[in-house]
Amino acid sequence: MRNNTFLRENLDWLSRATDWAKFSATAGLGVIHCGHLQQGRSLMAPYLPQGGAGGGGSPYSEGGALYALGLIHANHGEGIKQFLRDSLRSTNVEVIQHGACLGLGLAALGTADEDIYDDIKTILYTDSAVAGEASGIGMGLLMVGTGGEMLAYAHETQHEKIIRGLALGIALTVYGREEEADTLIEQMTRDQDPILRYGGMYALALAYRGTANNKAIRQLLHFAVSDVSDDVRRTAVLALGFVMYSEPEQMPRIVSLLSESYNPHVRYGAALAVGISCAGTGLSEAISLLEPLTSDVVDFVRQGALIAMAMVMVQISEASDSRVGTFRRQLEKTILDKHEDTMSKMGAILASGILDAGGRNVTIKLLSKSKHDKITAVVGLAVFSQFWYWYPLIYFVSLAFSPTAFIGLNYDLKVPKFDFVSHAKPSLFEYPKPTTVATTSSAVKLPTAVLSTSARAKARASKKEAEKANAEKASGAESSCATTSSDKGKSSSKGGDSMQVDTPAEKKNEPEPSFEILTNPARVVPAQEKYIKFLEESRYLPIKSSPSGFVLLKDLRPDEPEVLALTDTPSSTASTTGGSAGQQGSASAAALSHHSHLIISRDLL
């Protein structure tokens, strides 16, 4: 079960959330339980709308819960789509509609389901600003890469939020279509409305995602320096990150001049472009480019640079690059500094979350091992970058997270126990040390005023003490001569029995081993993959050489009994019904305890 200890231990903080903060707090549970398909709905049950249109709970927590269901079932929504459709149809509350549209878009990502499309389009035509924005994004998520048509309504509505949602939705529909999308891109980039031109930048980015296409790069650079709208210029630079993520080494060179632009929006776009294209690489040039931006004079540039730096440094250890430790200390200082501005502090908090995402067991990957783009990850980062306008969209970054582990599977797709070697120092890829919070603070001693009479009295007292000390020294010198000879005899007799104690300085520092033995399954970060080798006497060998992910194994000694490292079934197939009932009882007791915590927190929400 995913860890929601923080929420259960901070119910007071949860209870203070109001309105959209309550929506976001509830939706955050979807990220915590992401991929928990079997129990997803029961985990969110205390917050979901009760009895159709709502059961008296807060519409913000109910809308957030529907959004959370989408995050849990992102791209795997077969079992939850119908419930989300029913929830969308049975409410007229725009906040709940907002959550349902986002949830449906996520659950039915890229399926192009016509019935769901009609349901979401019905919400769009109500012309509600809040629900309309989510419906535009939801339609784009549903129709990813299909080339759907939504531009006409974007010209009809007067709501900026709806136009912005549709602009991003249209961009999502042209995902990966390259030249086929050129006509629509031309139409959007020449539009008088800057919001649609802004959508055109995203359309250009997603149509040519990961291609490093020269024509697309030239167009984006042209808009980055020539458009009259700061929003369009910022997005044009940011979009370069999506076009170039297949060649991250080139990215710092392309945006190096833009990162020094007089326009802070362009500097912000350059930072996030580097973060997106170089995510998880720890590229030294990228870090060098972002470092000065983290102390920029403009608050939102610092925010973007901190987030981008975290994306680049995710799963990079301090041992492999000392700047990682410096950056972590900078984040801690920014978060704790009461005088730091809100935007920088928010960027530092988000950056800290990205650095330690998934318990430090995930990275951000936009390409698979076979160099194909991961649609869900690219779409997730594209919508995440919209948090500039709408903070709840921050949670889309979770779609880009990819687990970093080696999980060897046998013929029965079970996880056998065996060892393999990482031929690198353990410190290069170890977990970062836990942060410690200082419990005591030393008070600063202020200077004390000294009176002239006090100074004279102190001088007289010190003179008397000096005379007394001289007299004592003279008398003590005579007695010391008499006792010296006897003390020498005693010390020589005790010397044979005295015990020698090693001082800390005498202890030798053992050299760090140059390799590490890992046991299946194990955490293997991307930079570590080249050091992974199988032992010569190993019982298992990979059918296809792969240093991470799910790896099918060939058993060289199939007649010997296997020892499994992980199992989700009872240890004995002939277990009694009483034993199984006991296991079910303990599991249900744990579920009941967890459920009660959720109900308490729902009452607070």
Coordinates of C-alpha atoms in Angstrom, one line a residue:
M1 CA 0.0 0.0 0.0
R2 CA 1.3 3.5 -0.9
N3 CA 2.5 5.6 2.0
N4 CA 0.0 8.4 3.0
T5 CA 1.5 8.7 6.5
F6 CA 2.1 12.4 6.0
L7 CA -1.6 13.2 5.4
R8 CA -2.7 11.0 8.3
E9 CA -0.2 12.7 10.7
N10 CA -1.1 16.2 9.5
L11 CA -4.9 16.1 9.5
D12 CA -4.9 19.6 11.1
W13 CA -3.0 21.0 8.0
L14 CA -5.5 19.1 5.8
S15 CA -8.5 20.6 7.7
R16 CA -7.3 24.2 7.0
A17 CA -7.3 23.7 3.2
T18 CA -10.2 25.7 1.6
D19 CA -11.7 25.9 -1.9
W20 CA -9.1 25.0 -4.6
A21 CA -6.5 24.1 -2.0
K22 CA -8.9 21.5 -0.7
F23 CA -9.3 20.3 -4.4
S24 CA -5.5 20.0 -4.8
A25 CA -5.0 18.3 -1.3
T26 CA -7.5 15.6 -2.2
A27 CA -6.2 15.1 -5.7
G28 CA -2.7 14.6 -4.2
L29 CA -3.9 11.2 -2.9
G30 CA -4.1 10.2 -6.5
V31 CA -0.4 10.7 -6.9
I32 CA 0.3 8.8 -3.7
H33 CA -1.7 5.8 -4.8
C34 CA -0.8 6.1 -8.5
G35 CA -1.2 2.7 -10.3
H36 CA -3.2 1.2 -7.4
L37 CA -5.8 0.0 -9.9
Q38 CA -7.5 -2.7 -7.8
Q39 CA -8.2 -0.6 -4.7
G40 CA -8.1 2.8 -6.2
R41 CA -11.9 3.5 -6.0
S42 CA -12.2 2.1 -2.4
L43 CA -9.2 4.2 -1.3
M44 CA -10.9 7.4 -2.6
A45 CA -14.4 6.4 -1.6
P46 CA -14.6 8.7 1.5
Y47 CA -14.1 11.7 -0.7
L48 CA -16.1 10.8 -3.8
P49 CA -19.6 12.2 -4.6
Q50 CA -22.2 10.2 -2.7
G51 CA -25.4 9.3 -4.4
G52 CA -24.9 10.9 -7.8
A53 CA -24.9 14.6 -7.6
G54 CA -23.2 14.8 -4.2
G55 CA -23.8 13.7 -0.7
G56 CA -23.4 17.0 1.2
G57 CA -19.6 16.9 1.1
S58 CA -17.4 19.8 -0.2
P59 CA -17.6 20.0 -4.0
Y60 CA -13.9 20.9 -4.0
S61 CA -12.9 17.6 -2.2
E62 CA -15.3 15.6 -4.4
G63 CA -13.9 17.2 -7.6
G64 CA -10.4 16.6 -6.4
A65 CA -11.3 12.9 -5.7
L66 CA -12.5 12.4 -9.3
Y67 CA -9.2 14.0 -10.6
A68 CA -7.3 11.7 -8.2
L69 CA -9.1 8.6 -9.7
G70 CA -7.8 9.7 -13.1
L71 CA -4.3 10.0 -11.8
I72 CA -4.5 6.6 -10.2
H73 CA -5.8 5.0 -13.4
A74 CA -3.9 7.2 -15.9
N75 CA -3.8 5.3 -19.2
H76 CA -5.3 2.2 -17.5
G77 CA -8.8 3.4 -17.0
E78 CA -11.0 0.5 -18.3
G79 CA -12.4 -0.2 -14.8
I80 CA -13.1 3.4 -13.8
K81 CA -14.2 5.1 -17.0
Q82 CA -17.9 4.4 -16.5
F83 CA -18.0 5.6 -13.0
L84 CA -16.3 8.9 -14.0
R85 CA -18.8 9.3 -16.9
D86 CA -21.7 8.8 -14.5
S87 CA -20.3 11.3 -12.0
L88 CA -19.8 13.9 -14.8
R89 CA -23.4 13.4 -16.1
S90 CA -25.0 13.6 -12.7
T91 CA -23.7 17.0 -11.5
N92 CA -24.1 20.6 -12.4
V93 CA -21.4 21.8 -10.0
E94 CA -18.6 23.2 -12.1
V95 CA -15.9 22.3 -9.6
I96 CA -17.0 18.6 -9.7
Q97 CA -17.2 18.8 -13.5
H98 CA -13.7 20.2 -13.6
G99 CA -12.3 17.2 -11.7
A100 CA -14.4 14.7 -13.7
C101 CA -13.2 16.1 -17.0
L102 CA -9.5 15.9 -16.0
G103 CA -10.1 12.4 -14.5
L104 CA -11.8 11.1 -17.6
G105 CA -9.1 12.5 -19.9
L106 CA -6.4 10.8 -17.8
A107 CA -8.3 7.4 -17.5
A108 CA -9.1 7.3 -21.2
L109 CA -5.8 8.8 -22.4
G110 CA -5.4 8.4 -26.2
T111 CA -8.4 6.0 -26.6
A112 CA -10.4 8.5 -28.8
D113 CA -13.6 7.1 -27.3
E114 CA -16.5 8.9 -29.1
D115 CA -19.0 8.5 -26.3
I116 CA -16.6 10.0 -23.7
Y117 CA -15.7 12.8 -26.2
D118 CA -19.4 13.7 -26.5
D119 CA -19.8 13.8 -22.7
I120 CA -16.9 16.1 -22.2
K121 CA -17.9 18.3 -25.2
T122 CA -21.4 18.7 -23.6
I123 CA -19.6 20.3 -20.6
L124 CA -17.6 22.5 -22.9
Y125 CA -20.7 23.9 -24.6
T126 CA -22.1 25.1 -21.2
D127 CA -19.6 27.9 -21.5
S128 CA -18.5 27.6 -17.9
A129 CA -15.0 29.0 -17.4
V130 CA -13.9 26.6 -14.7
A131 CA -15.4 23.4 -16.2
G132 CA -14.7 24.5 -19.8
E133 CA -10.9 24.8 -19.2
A134 CA -10.8 21.2 -17.9
S135 CA -13.0 19.9 -20.7
G136 CA -10.7 21.4 -23.3
I137 CA -7.7 19.7 -21.7
G138 CA -9.7 16.5 -21.2
M139 CA -10.7 16.3 -24.8
G140 CA -7.1 16.8 -25.8
L141 CA -6.0 14.0 -23.5
L142 CA -8.7 11.7 -24.9
M143 CA -7.8 12.4 -28.5
V144 CA -4.0 12.5 -28.2
G145 CA -2.4 12.1 -31.6
T146 CA -5.7 11.7 -33.5
G147 CA -5.9 15.2 -35.0
G148 CA -9.3 16.2 -33.6
E149 CA -10.9 19.5 -34.4
M150 CA -11.6 22.0 -31.6
L151 CA -10.4 25.3 -33.0
A152 CA -13.8 26.6 -34.1
Y153 CA -15.2 26.8 -30.5
A154 CA -12.0 28.5 -29.3
H155 CA -12.9 31.5 -31.6
E156 CA -16.5 31.6 -30.4
T157 CA -16.1 31.6 -26.6
Q158 CA -15.1 34.8 -24.7
H159 CA -13.6 33.0 -21.7
E160 CA -9.8 33.1 -21.6
K161 CA -9.7 30.0 -19.4
I162 CA -11.6 28.0 -22.0
I163 CA -9.5 29.2 -24.9
R164 CA -6.4 28.3 -23.0
G165 CA -7.7 24.8 -22.2
L166 CA -8.7 24.3 -25.9
A167 CA -5.3 25.6 -27.1
L168 CA -3.5 23.0 -25.1
G169 CA -6.1 20.3 -26.1
I170 CA -5.6 21.1 -29.8
A171 CA -1.8 20.8 -29.3
L172 CA -2.3 17.4 -27.7
T173 CA -4.4 16.1 -30.7
V174 CA -1.5 16.7 -33.1
Y175 CA 1.0 14.8 -31.0
G176 CA 3.6 13.0 -33.2
R177 CA 1.9 14.0 -36.5
E178 CA 4.8 16.1 -37.7
E179 CA 4.2 17.5 -41.3
E180 CA 0.5 16.5 -41.2
A181 CA 0.0 19.1 -38.5
D182 CA 1.7 21.9 -40.3
T183 CA -1.5 23.5 -41.7
L184 CA -3.1 23.6 -38.2
I185 CA 0.1 24.9 -36.7
E186 CA 0.3 27.6 -39.3
Q187 CA -3.3 28.6 -38.6
M188 CA -2.7 28.8 -34.8
T189 CA 0.7 30.6 -35.0
R190 CA -0.8 33.4 -37.2
D191 CA -3.9 33.9 -35.1
Q192 CA -4.5 37.4 -33.6
D193 CA -5.3 35.8 -30.2
P194 CA -2.0 35.4 -28.2
I195 CA -3.6 32.5 -26.3
L196 CA -4.0 30.5 -29.6
R197 CA -0.5 31.5 -30.7
Y198 CA 0.7 30.1 -27.4
G199 CA -1.2 26.9 -28.1
G200 CA 0.5 26.9 -31.5
M201 CA 3.9 26.7 -29.8
Y202 CA 2.7 23.6 -27.9
A203 CA 1.3 22.1 -31.1
L204 CA 4.7 22.6 -32.8
A205 CA 6.5 21.1 -29.8
L206 CA 4.3 18.0 -29.6
A207 CA 3.9 17.4 -33.3
Y208 CA 7.7 17.3 -33.6
R209 CA 8.4 15.8 -30.2
G210 CA 11.9 14.3 -29.9
T211 CA 12.7 14.7 -33.5
A212 CA 15.3 17.5 -33.2
N213 CA 13.7 18.8 -36.5
N214 CA 15.6 21.8 -37.8
K215 CA 12.5 23.4 -39.3
A216 CA 10.6 23.2 -36.0
I217 CA 13.6 24.6 -34.0
R218 CA 14.0 27.5 -36.4
Q219 CA 10.3 28.4 -36.1
L220 CA 10.3 28.2 -32.3
L221 CA 13.5 30.4 -32.1
H222 CA 11.8 32.9 -34.4
F223 CA 8.8 33.2 -32.2
A224 CA 11.0 33.3 -29.1
V225 CA 12.6 36.6 -30.2
S226 CA 9.9 38.2 -32.3
D227 CA 6.4 37.7 -30.8
V228 CA 4.8 40.6 -29.0
S229 CA 3.4 38.4 -26.2
D230 CA 5.6 37.4 -23.3
D231 CA 3.4 34.2 -22.9
V232 CA 4.1 33.2 -26.5
R233 CA 7.8 33.9 -26.2
R234 CA 8.2 32.0 -23.0
T235 CA 6.3 29.0 -24.4
A236 CA 8.3 29.0 -27.6
V237 CA 11.6 28.6 -25.7
L238 CA 10.1 26.0 -23.4
A239 CA 8.8 24.1 -26.4
L240 CA 12.4 23.5 -27.6
G241 CA 12.8 21.1 -24.7
F242 CA 10.1 18.8 -26.2
V243 CA 11.6 18.9 -29.7
M244 CA 15.1 18.2 -28.4
Y245 CA 14.7 15.6 -25.6
S246 CA 16.2 12.9 -27.9
E247 CA 19.5 14.9 -28.0
P248 CA 19.9 16.4 -24.6
E249 CA 23.6 17.2 -25.1
Q250 CA 22.7 19.8 -27.7
M251 CA 20.1 21.7 -25.6
P252 CA 22.3 23.9 -23.4
R253 CA 24.1 25.2 -26.5
I254 CA 20.9 26.1 -28.3
V255 CA 19.4 28.1 -25.4
S256 CA 22.6 29.5 -23.8
L257 CA 22.1 33.0 -25.3
L258 CA 18.3 32.9 -24.5
S259 CA 19.1 32.1 -20.9
E260 CA 20.9 35.5 -20.7
S261 CA 18.0 37.4 -22.3
Y262 CA 16.8 40.7 -20.8
N263 CA 13.3 39.3 -20.9
P264 CA 12.6 37.2 -17.7
H265 CA 9.9 35.2 -19.5
V266 CA 12.5 34.0 -22.0
R267 CA 14.9 33.1 -19.2
Y268 CA 12.2 31.1 -17.5
G269 CA 11.4 29.3 -20.7
A270 CA 15.1 28.5 -21.3
A271 CA 15.4 27.0 -17.8
L272 CA 12.4 24.7 -18.2
A273 CA 13.5 23.7 -21.7
V274 CA 16.8 22.5 -20.3
G275 CA 14.9 20.8 -17.5
I276 CA 12.6 18.9 -19.8
S277 CA 15.2 17.8 -22.5
C278 CA 17.9 16.9 -20.0
A279 CA 15.7 15.4 -17.3
G280 CA 17.4 12.6 -15.3
T281 CA 20.7 13.0 -17.2
G282 CA 22.7 15.0 -14.6
L283 CA 24.3 16.7 -17.7
S284 CA 27.1 18.9 -16.4
E285 CA 26.5 21.6 -19.1
A286 CA 22.8 21.8 -18.2
I287 CA 23.6 22.2 -14.5
S288 CA 26.2 25.0 -15.3
L289 CA 23.6 26.8 -17.4
L290 CA 20.9 26.6 -14.7
E291 CA 23.1 27.5 -11.7
P292 CA 23.1 31.3 -12.3
L293 CA 19.3 31.3 -13.0
T294 CA 18.6 29.8 -9.5
S295 CA 19.8 33.2 -8.1
D296 CA 18.1 35.4 -10.8
V297 CA 16.7 38.8 -9.7
V298 CA 13.2 37.8 -10.8
D299 CA 11.2 35.5 -8.6
F300 CA 9.5 33.3 -11.2
V301 CA 12.8 32.8 -13.1
R302 CA 14.2 31.4 -9.8
Q303 CA 11.2 29.2 -9.5
G304 CA 11.5 27.7 -13.0
A305 CA 15.3 27.2 -12.6
L306 CA 14.9 25.4 -9.3
I307 CA 12.3 23.0 -10.8
A308 CA 14.4 22.5 -13.9
M309 CA 17.6 21.8 -11.8
A310 CA 15.7 19.2 -9.8
M311 CA 14.5 17.5 -13.1
V312 CA 18.1 17.3 -14.3
M313 CA 19.5 16.1 -11.0
V314 CA 16.9 13.5 -10.2
Q315 CA 18.7 10.3 -9.0
I316 CA 22.1 11.9 -9.3
S317 CA 24.2 11.4 -6.1
E318 CA 26.4 14.0 -4.4
A319 CA 29.4 11.6 -4.9
S320 CA 29.1 11.8 -8.7
D321 CA 28.6 15.6 -8.7
S322 CA 29.2 17.7 -5.7
R323 CA 26.8 20.4 -7.0
V324 CA 23.9 18.1 -6.1
G325 CA 24.7 18.5 -2.4
T326 CA 25.1 22.3 -2.8
F327 CA 21.7 22.4 -4.5
R328 CA 20.0 20.4 -1.8
R329 CA 21.3 22.8 0.8
Q330 CA 20.1 25.7 -1.3
L331 CA 16.6 24.2 -1.5
E332 CA 16.6 23.7 2.3
K333 CA 17.7 27.3 2.9
T334 CA 15.1 28.7 0.5
I335 CA 12.2 26.7 2.0
L336 CA 13.1 27.7 5.6
D337 CA 13.9 31.3 4.9
K338 CA 11.0 33.4 6.2
H339 CA 12.1 36.4 4.1
E340 CA 12.2 34.4 0.8
D341 CA 9.4 35.3 -1.7
T342 CA 6.5 32.9 -2.2
M343 CA 7.2 32.0 -5.8
S344 CA 10.8 31.0 -5.1
K345 CA 9.7 29.1 -2.0
M346 CA 7.1 27.2 -4.0
G347 CA 9.7 26.3 -6.7
A348 CA 12.1 25.0 -4.0
I349 CA 9.3 22.9 -2.5
L350 CA 8.4 21.4 -5.9
A351 CA 12.1 20.9 -6.7
S352 CA 12.6 19.1 -3.4
G353 CA 9.6 16.8 -4.2
I354 CA 10.9 16.0 -7.7
L355 CA 14.4 15.2 -6.4
D356 CA 13.0 12.7 -3.9
A357 CA 10.1 11.5 -6.0
G358 CA 8.9 8.0 -5.5
G359 CA 11.0 7.5 -2.4
R360 CA 14.0 8.3 -4.6
N361 CA 13.2 5.2 -6.7
V362 CA 12.0 6.9 -9.9
T363 CA 13.5 9.1 -12.6
I364 CA 12.0 11.2 -15.4
K365 CA 12.2 9.4 -18.7
L366 CA 10.7 10.6 -22.0
L367 CA 12.3 7.8 -24.1
S368 CA 12.1 4.1 -23.7
K369 CA 15.1 1.8 -23.8
S370 CA 14.4 1.2 -27.5
K371 CA 14.5 5.0 -28.0
H372 CA 10.7 5.3 -28.6
D373 CA 9.0 8.2 -27.0
K374 CA 6.8 7.5 -23.9
I375 CA 3.6 9.2 -24.8
T376 CA 2.2 9.3 -21.3
A377 CA 5.4 10.9 -20.0
V378 CA 5.6 13.5 -22.7
V379 CA 1.9 14.4 -22.4
G380 CA 2.3 14.6 -18.6
L381 CA 5.2 17.1 -18.8
A382 CA 3.3 19.2 -21.4
V383 CA 0.3 19.6 -19.1
F384 CA 2.5 20.0 -16.0
S385 CA 4.2 23.0 -17.6
Q386 CA 0.7 24.6 -17.6
F387 CA 0.9 25.1 -13.8
W388 CA 2.0 28.7 -14.6
Y389 CA -1.8 29.3 -15.0
W390 CA -3.4 26.6 -12.9
Y391 CA -1.6 25.0 -9.9
P392 CA -3.7 21.7 -9.7
L393 CA -2.0 20.6 -13.0
I394 CA 1.3 20.2 -11.2
Y395 CA 0.2 16.6 -10.5
F396 CA 0.6 15.7 -14.2
V397 CA 4.4 15.5 -13.6
S398 CA 3.7 12.1 -11.9
L399 CA 2.9 10.7 -15.4
A400 CA 6.6 11.2 -16.4
F401 CA 8.1 9.3 -13.5
S402 CA 9.6 5.9 -14.4
P403 CA 10.7 3.4 -11.8
T404 CA 14.5 2.6 -11.7
A405 CA 14.9 -1.0 -10.6
F406 CA 16.2 -4.4 -11.8
I407 CA 13.4 -7.0 -11.5
G408 CA 14.4 -10.4 -12.8
L409 CA 11.5 -12.8 -13.6
N410 CA 11.6 -16.6 -14.1
Y411 CA 9.5 -18.7 -16.5
D412 CA 6.4 -18.3 -14.2
L413 CA 6.9 -14.5 -14.0
K414 CA 7.9 -14.8 -10.4
V415 CA 10.9 -13.1 -8.7
P416 CA 13.7 -15.5 -7.8
K417 CA 16.4 -14.6 -5.4
F418 CA 19.9 -14.3 -6.8
D419 CA 22.9 -12.0 -6.7
F420 CA 24.5 -9.8 -9.4
V421 CA 27.3 -7.2 -9.3
S422 CA 27.5 -3.5 -9.7
H423 CA 31.2 -2.8 -10.7
A424 CA 31.2 0.7 -9.2
K425 CA 31.7 2.3 -5.7
P426 CA 28.5 2.0 -3.7
S427 CA 28.7 5.7 -2.7
L428 CA 28.2 6.7 -6.4
F429 CA 24.6 5.4 -6.5
E430 CA 23.5 5.2 -2.8
Y431 CA 20.4 6.9 -1.4
P432 CA 21.1 10.5 -0.3
K433 CA 21.5 10.9 3.5
P434 CA 18.3 11.8 5.3
T435 CA 18.0 15.5 6.2
T436 CA 18.3 16.4 9.9
V437 CA 16.4 19.3 11.4
A438 CA 18.3 21.3 14.0
T439 CA 16.5 21.1 17.4
T440 CA 18.5 23.7 19.3
S441 CA 19.3 27.2 18.3
S442 CA 22.2 29.1 19.9
A443 CA 21.3 32.6 21.1
V444 CA 23.5 35.4 20.0
K445 CA 25.2 37.1 22.9
L446 CA 25.0 40.9 22.8
P447 CA 27.8 43.1 24.0
T448 CA 27.5 44.4 27.6
A449 CA 28.1 48.0 28.6
V450 CA 31.1 48.4 31.0
L451 CA 31.2 51.3 33.5
S452 CA 34.6 53.0 34.4
T453 CA 34.2 52.2 38.1
S454 CA 33.7 48.5 37.3
A455 CA 36.9 48.5 35.2
R456 CA 39.0 50.0 38.1
A457 CA 37.6 47.5 40.6
K458 CA 38.4 44.6 38.2
A459 CA 41.9 45.9 37.8
R460 CA 42.5 46.0 41.6
A461 CA 41.1 42.4 42.0
S462 CA 43.2 41.0 39.2
K463 CA 46.4 42.5 40.7
K464 CA 45.7 40.9 44.1
E465 CA 45.0 37.5 42.4
A466 CA 48.3 37.7 40.5
E467 CA 50.3 38.4 43.8
K468 CA 48.6 35.4 45.5
A469 CA 49.3 33.1 42.5
N470 CA 53.0 34.0 42.6
A471 CA 53.3 33.1 46.3
E472 CA 51.6 29.8 45.8
K473 CA 54.0 28.9 42.9
A474 CA 57.0 29.6 45.1
S475 CA 55.8 27.2 47.9
G476 CA 54.6 24.6 45.4
A477 CA 58.0 24.4 43.7
E478 CA 59.7 23.0 46.8
S479 CA 57.2 20.2 47.4
S480 CA 57.2 19.1 43.8
C481 CA 60.9 18.3 43.9
A482 CA 60.4 16.0 46.8
T483 CA 57.6 14.0 45.2
T484 CA 59.1 13.6 41.7
S485 CA 61.3 10.7 42.5
S486 CA 58.6 8.7 44.2
D487 CA 56.1 9.3 41.4
K488 CA 58.6 8.0 38.8
G489 CA 58.9 4.7 40.7
K490 CA 55.1 4.3 40.9
S491 CA 54.6 5.0 37.2
S492 CA 57.3 2.5 36.2
S493 CA 55.7 -0.3 38.3
K494 CA 52.3 0.4 36.9
G495 CA 53.5 0.7 33.3
G496 CA 53.5 -3.0 32.7
D497 CA 49.8 -3.4 33.7
S498 CA 48.5 -0.3 31.9
M499 CA 46.1 -0.8 29.0
Q500 CA 46.6 0.9 25.7
V501 CA 43.4 2.6 24.3
D502 CA 43.1 3.4 20.6
T503 CA 42.3 7.0 19.9
P504 CA 40.0 7.8 17.0
A505 CA 42.9 9.2 15.1
E506 CA 44.7 5.8 15.2
K507 CA 41.8 4.0 13.6
K508 CA 42.5 3.3 9.9
N509 CA 39.9 4.4 7.4
E510 CA 39.0 1.3 5.4
P511 CA 39.0 2.0 1.6
E512 CA 35.6 1.9 -0.1
P513 CA 35.1 -1.3 -2.1
S514 CA 35.1 -0.9 -5.9
F515 CA 32.0 -3.0 -6.4
E516 CA 28.7 -3.9 -4.8
I517 CA 26.7 -7.2 -4.6
L518 CA 23.0 -6.6 -5.3
T519 CA 20.2 -9.0 -4.8
N520 CA 17.2 -9.4 -7.1
P521 CA 15.1 -7.2 -7.1
A522 CA 17.3 -4.1 -6.6
R523 CA 17.4 -0.4 -7.2
V524 CA 19.5 0.3 -10.3
V525 CA 19.6 4.0 -11.4
P526 CA 20.2 4.9 -15.1
A527 CA 23.8 6.0 -14.6
Q528 CA 24.5 2.7 -12.9
E529 CA 23.3 0.4 -15.7
K530 CA 26.6 0.3 -17.5
Y531 CA 28.2 -1.2 -14.4
I532 CA 25.8 -4.1 -13.9
K533 CA 27.2 -7.6 -14.6
F534 CA 26.0 -11.1 -13.8
L535 CA 28.2 -13.5 -11.8
E536 CA 29.9 -16.3 -13.7
E537 CA 28.5 -19.0 -11.4
S538 CA 25.0 -17.4 -11.3
R539 CA 22.1 -19.8 -11.7
Y540 CA 20.1 -17.2 -13.8
L541 CA 21.1 -15.3 -16.9
P542 CA 19.0 -12.8 -18.8
I543 CA 17.4 -14.0 -22.0
K544 CA 18.1 -10.6 -23.5
S545 CA 20.8 -8.5 -22.0
S546 CA 19.2 -5.7 -20.0
P547 CA 20.6 -3.9 -16.9
S548 CA 17.3 -2.7 -15.6
G549 CA 13.5 -3.0 -15.8
F550 CA 11.7 -6.3 -16.0
V551 CA 14.2 -8.8 -17.2
L552 CA 13.2 -12.4 -18.2
L553 CA 15.7 -14.9 -16.9
K554 CA 16.9 -18.3 -18.1
D555 CA 17.3 -20.9 -15.4
L556 CA 20.5 -22.9 -15.9
R557 CA 19.7 -25.3 -13.1
P558 CA 15.9 -25.9 -13.5
D559 CA 15.9 -29.2 -11.5
E560 CA 17.0 -27.4 -8.2
P561 CA 14.3 -25.9 -6.0
E562 CA 13.9 -22.1 -6.4
V563 CA 14.0 -19.5 -3.6
L564 CA 11.6 -16.6 -4.4
A565 CA 12.5 -13.0 -3.3
L566 CA 8.9 -11.7 -3.6
T567 CA 5.6 -13.5 -3.4
D568 CA 2.0 -12.4 -3.2
T569 CA 0.6 -15.9 -2.7
P570 CA 0.5 -18.2 0.4
S571 CA 3.8 -20.0 1.0
S572 CA 2.1 -23.4 0.9
T573 CA -0.3 -24.3 -1.8
A574 CA -1.9 -26.9 0.6
S575 CA -2.7 -24.2 3.2
T576 CA -5.9 -24.8 5.2
T577 CA -8.9 -22.7 4.9
G578 CA -8.5 -21.6 8.5
G579 CA -5.1 -20.2 7.7
S580 CA -6.3 -18.4 4.6
A581 CA -9.2 -17.0 6.6
G582 CA -6.8 -15.7 9.2
Q583 CA -4.7 -14.0 6.5
Q584 CA -7.9 -12.4 5.1
G585 CA -8.9 -11.3 8.6
S586 CA -5.6 -9.5 9.2
A587 CA -5.7 -7.9 5.8
S588 CA -9.3 -6.7 6.3
A589 CA -8.3 -5.4 9.7
A590 CA -5.5 -3.4 8.2
A591 CA -7.8 -2.1 5.4
L592 CA -10.4 -1.1 8.1
S593 CA -7.8 0.8 10.0
H594 CA -6.7 2.6 6.9
H595 CA -10.3 3.3 5.9
S596 CA -11.0 4.9 9.3
H597 CA -8.1 7.3 8.8
L598 CA -9.5 8.3 5.4
I599 CA -13.0 8.9 6.9
I600 CA -11.5 11.1 9.6
S601 CA -9.6 13.1 7.0
R602 CA -12.7 13.4 4.8
D603 CA -14.7 14.8 7.7
L604 CA -12.0 17.5 8.1
L605 CA -12.1 18.2 4.4

